[in-house]
Coordinates of C-alpha atoms in Angstrom, one line a residue:
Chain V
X1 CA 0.0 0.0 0.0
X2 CA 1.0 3.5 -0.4
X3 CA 2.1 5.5 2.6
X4 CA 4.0 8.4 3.5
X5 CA 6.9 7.3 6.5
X6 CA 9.1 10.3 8.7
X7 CA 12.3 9.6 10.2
X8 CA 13.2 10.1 12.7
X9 CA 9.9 9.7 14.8
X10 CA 11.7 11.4 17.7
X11 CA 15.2 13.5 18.1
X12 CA 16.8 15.7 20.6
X13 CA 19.8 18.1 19.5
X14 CA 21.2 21.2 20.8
X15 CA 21.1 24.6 19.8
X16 CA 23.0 25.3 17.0
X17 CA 23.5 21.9 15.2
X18 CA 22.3 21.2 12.1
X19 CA 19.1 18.5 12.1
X20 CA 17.8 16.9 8.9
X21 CA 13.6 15.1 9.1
X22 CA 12.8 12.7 6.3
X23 CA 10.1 12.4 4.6
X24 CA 9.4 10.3 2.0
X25 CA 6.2 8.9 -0.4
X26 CA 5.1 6.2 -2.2
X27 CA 1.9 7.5 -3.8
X28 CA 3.9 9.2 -6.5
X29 CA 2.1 12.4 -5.6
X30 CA 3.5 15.8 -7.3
X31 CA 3.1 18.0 -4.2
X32 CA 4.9 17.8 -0.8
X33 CA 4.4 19.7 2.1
X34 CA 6.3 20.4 5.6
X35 CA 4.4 22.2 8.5
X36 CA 4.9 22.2 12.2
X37 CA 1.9 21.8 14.9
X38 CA 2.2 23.9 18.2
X39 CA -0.5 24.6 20.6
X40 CA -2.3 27.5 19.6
X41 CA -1.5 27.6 16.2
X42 CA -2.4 24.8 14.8
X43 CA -0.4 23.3 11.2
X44 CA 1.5 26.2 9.8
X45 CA 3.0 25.7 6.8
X46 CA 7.1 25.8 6.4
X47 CA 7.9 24.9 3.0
X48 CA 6.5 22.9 0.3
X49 CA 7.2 21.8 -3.5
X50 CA 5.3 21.0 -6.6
X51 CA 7.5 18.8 -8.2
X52 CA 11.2 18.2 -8.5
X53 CA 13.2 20.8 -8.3
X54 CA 10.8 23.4 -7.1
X55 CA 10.8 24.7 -3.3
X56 CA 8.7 27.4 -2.2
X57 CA 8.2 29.2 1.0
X58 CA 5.3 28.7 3.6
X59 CA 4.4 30.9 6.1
X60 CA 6.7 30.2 8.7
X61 CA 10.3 29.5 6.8
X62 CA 12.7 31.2 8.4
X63 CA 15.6 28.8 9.5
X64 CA 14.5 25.9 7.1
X65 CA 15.1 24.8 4.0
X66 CA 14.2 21.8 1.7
X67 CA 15.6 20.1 -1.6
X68 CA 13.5 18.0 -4.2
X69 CA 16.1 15.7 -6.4
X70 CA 13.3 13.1 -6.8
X71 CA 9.3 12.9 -6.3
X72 CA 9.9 10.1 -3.6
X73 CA 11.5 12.6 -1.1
X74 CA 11.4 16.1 0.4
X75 CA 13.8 16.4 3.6
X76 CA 13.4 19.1 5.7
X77 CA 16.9 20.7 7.3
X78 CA 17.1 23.0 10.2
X79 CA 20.4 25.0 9.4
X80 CA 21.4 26.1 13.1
X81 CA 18.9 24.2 15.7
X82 CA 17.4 27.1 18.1
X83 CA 15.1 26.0 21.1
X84 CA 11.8 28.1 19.3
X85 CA 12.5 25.2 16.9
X86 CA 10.9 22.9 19.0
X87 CA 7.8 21.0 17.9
X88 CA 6.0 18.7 16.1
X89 CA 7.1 18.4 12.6
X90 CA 4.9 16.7 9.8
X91 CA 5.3 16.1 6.3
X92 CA 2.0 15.5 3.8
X93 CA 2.0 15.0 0.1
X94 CA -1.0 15.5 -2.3
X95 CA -2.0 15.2 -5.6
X96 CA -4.1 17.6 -7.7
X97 CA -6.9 14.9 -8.8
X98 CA -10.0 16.3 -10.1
X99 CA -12.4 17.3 -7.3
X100 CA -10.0 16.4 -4.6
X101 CA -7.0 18.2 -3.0
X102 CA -6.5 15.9 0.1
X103 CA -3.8 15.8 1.8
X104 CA -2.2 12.7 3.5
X105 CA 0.0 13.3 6.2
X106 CA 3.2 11.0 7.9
X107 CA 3.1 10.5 11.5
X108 CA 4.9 12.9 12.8
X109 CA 8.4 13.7 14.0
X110 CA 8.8 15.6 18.0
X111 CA 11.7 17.1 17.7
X112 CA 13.5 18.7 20.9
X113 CA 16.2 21.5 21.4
X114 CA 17.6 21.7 24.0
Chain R
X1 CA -3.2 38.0 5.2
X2 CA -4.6 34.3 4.4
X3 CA -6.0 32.9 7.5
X4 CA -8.3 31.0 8.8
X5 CA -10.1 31.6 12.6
X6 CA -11.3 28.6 14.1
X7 CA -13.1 28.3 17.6
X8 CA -13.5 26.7 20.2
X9 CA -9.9 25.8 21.4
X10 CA -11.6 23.1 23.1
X11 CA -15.0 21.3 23.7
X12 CA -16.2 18.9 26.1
X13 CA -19.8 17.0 25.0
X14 CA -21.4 14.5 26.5
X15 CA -22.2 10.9 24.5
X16 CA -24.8 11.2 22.1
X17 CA -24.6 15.2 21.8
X18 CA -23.9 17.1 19.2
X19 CA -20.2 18.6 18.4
X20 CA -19.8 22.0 16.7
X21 CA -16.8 23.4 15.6
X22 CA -16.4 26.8 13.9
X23 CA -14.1 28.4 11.1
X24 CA -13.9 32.0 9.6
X25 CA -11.5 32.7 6.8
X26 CA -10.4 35.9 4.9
X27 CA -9.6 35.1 1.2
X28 CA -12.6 35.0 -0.9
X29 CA -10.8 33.1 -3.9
X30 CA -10.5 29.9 -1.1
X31 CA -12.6 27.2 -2.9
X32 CA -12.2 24.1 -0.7
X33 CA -12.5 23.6 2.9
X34 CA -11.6 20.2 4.7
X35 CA -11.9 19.4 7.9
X36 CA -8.7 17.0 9.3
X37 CA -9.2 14.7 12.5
X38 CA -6.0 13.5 14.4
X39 CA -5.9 11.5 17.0
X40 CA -3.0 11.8 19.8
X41 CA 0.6 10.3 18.3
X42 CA -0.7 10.5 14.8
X43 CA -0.7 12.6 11.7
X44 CA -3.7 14.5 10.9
X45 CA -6.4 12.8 8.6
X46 CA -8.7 14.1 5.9
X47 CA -12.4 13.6 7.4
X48 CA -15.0 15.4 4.9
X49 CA -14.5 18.6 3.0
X50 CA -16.6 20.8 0.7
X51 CA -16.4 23.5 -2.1
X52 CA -18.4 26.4 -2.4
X53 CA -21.2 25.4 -4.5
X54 CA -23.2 23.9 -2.4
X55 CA -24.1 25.0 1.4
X56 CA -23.9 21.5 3.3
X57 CA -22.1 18.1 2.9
X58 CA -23.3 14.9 5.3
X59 CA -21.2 12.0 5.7
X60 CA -22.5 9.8 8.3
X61 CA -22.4 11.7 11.5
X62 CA -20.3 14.2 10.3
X63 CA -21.9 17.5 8.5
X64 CA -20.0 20.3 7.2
X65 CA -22.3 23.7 7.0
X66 CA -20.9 26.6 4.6
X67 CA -22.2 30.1 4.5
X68 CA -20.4 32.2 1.7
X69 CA -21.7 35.2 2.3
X70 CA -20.5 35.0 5.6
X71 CA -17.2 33.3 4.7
X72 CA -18.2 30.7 7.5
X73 CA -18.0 27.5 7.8
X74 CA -18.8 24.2 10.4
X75 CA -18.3 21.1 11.2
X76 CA -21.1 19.4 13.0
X77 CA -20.8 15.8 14.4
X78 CA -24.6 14.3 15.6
X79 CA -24.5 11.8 18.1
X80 CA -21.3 12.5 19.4
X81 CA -18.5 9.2 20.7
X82 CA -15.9 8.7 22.7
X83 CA -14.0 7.5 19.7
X84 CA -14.6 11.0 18.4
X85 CA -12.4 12.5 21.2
X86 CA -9.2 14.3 18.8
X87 CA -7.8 17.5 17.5
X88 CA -9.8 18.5 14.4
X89 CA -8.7 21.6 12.0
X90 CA -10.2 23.1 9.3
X91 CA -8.3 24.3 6.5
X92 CA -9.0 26.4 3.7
X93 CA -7.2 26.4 -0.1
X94 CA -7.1 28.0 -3.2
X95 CA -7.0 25.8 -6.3
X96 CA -5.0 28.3 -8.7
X97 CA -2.6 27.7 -5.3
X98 CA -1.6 24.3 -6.4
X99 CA -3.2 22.2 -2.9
X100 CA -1.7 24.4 -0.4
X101 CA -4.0 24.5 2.0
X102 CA -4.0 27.3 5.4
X103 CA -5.0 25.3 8.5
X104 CA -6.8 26.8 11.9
X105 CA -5.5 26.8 15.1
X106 CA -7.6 23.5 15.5
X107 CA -10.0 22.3 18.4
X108 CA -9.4 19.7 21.0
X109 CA -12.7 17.6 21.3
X110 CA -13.3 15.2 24.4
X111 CA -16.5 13.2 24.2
X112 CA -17.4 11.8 27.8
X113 CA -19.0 8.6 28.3

């Protein structure tokens, strides 16, 4: 079956080190998305792509940054951990069917800054 | 600004009540509005969504009202479960955005026994 997986599911870094998520797809979908859920603010939005090769930034990008080489993947890199960094990260793909724009999303990765 | 205002933060019903969940949003040119349950330790899943031709979809249990004039919008649940106790969001996109979608702040739902 098709499925979206994140790796890690869980990691703990310190400030300043550089922390890389995977996410990666089976569906063969076209878009890929990366948000982050804290309290309060629901998903927010930090990059996302619409096929190889393109990026583009979400609402809350600043101190991220993602590469598409192939449809399969879209990893998400923090350049210099900070602790406001800390959340849940998910990853979702989609594909612009007709009639239908859901979005399926992995399971998650906490990631902590200590 | 795109966003979209969704309220309560939280809701407590009793078994067999009914749940309702609100959502505003800004952007007229939004044309699709799911609602997303997630239940603790998972990602978020699409439950039932609408566009803006018609003013209510039913699945089941689960009803989504849509007032375009208003740019409102609701989730209803009838009969309200325990198994219905999660986080659900609404969201709100744009199809000349290409599936991006702008989620609310999203409402914690416990359904007591």
């Amino acid at each position: 079956d098709a499925e979206i997986t994140q790796s890690p599911r869980h990691k703990i870094t310190e400030t300043g080190r550089q922390v890389t998520l995977a996410c990666h797809q089976t569906w063969n979908h076209n878009n890929m998305f990366w948000y982050r859920q804290d309290l309060g603010h629901g998903l927010r939005l930090i990059h996302y792509s619409y096929g190889v090769q393109d990026t583009n930034k979400g609402e809350v990008s600043d101190g991220y940054s993602v590469s598409r080489s192939n449809t399969e993947d879209l990893p998400l890199t923090l350049e210099s951990a900070a602790s406001s960094q800390t959340s849940v990260y998910f990853c979702a793909s989609s594909d612009r069917l007709y009639g239908t724009d859901t979005q399926y999303f992995g399971p998650g990765t906490r990631l902590t800054v200590l | 600004q795109q966003q979209v205002k969704q309220s309560p933060q939280s809701l407590i019903v009793q078994k067999g009540g009914i749940s309702i969940i609100n959502c505003a949003y800004e952007n007229t040119a939004f044309d699709y509005f799911p609602w997303y349950q997630q239940f603790p330790g998972k990602g978020p899943a699409l439950l039932i969504a609408i566009r803006p031709d018609v003013s209510e979809k039913k699945e089941g249990r689960f009803t989504i009202s849509f007032n375009k004039s208003a740019k409102q919008f609701s989730l209803h649940i009838m009969d309200s479960q325990p198994g219905d106790s999660a986080t659900y969001f609404c969201a709100a996109g744009d199809r000349n955005q290409g599936g991006k979608l702008i989620f609310g702040q999203g409402t914690e739902l416990s359904v007591k026994p």
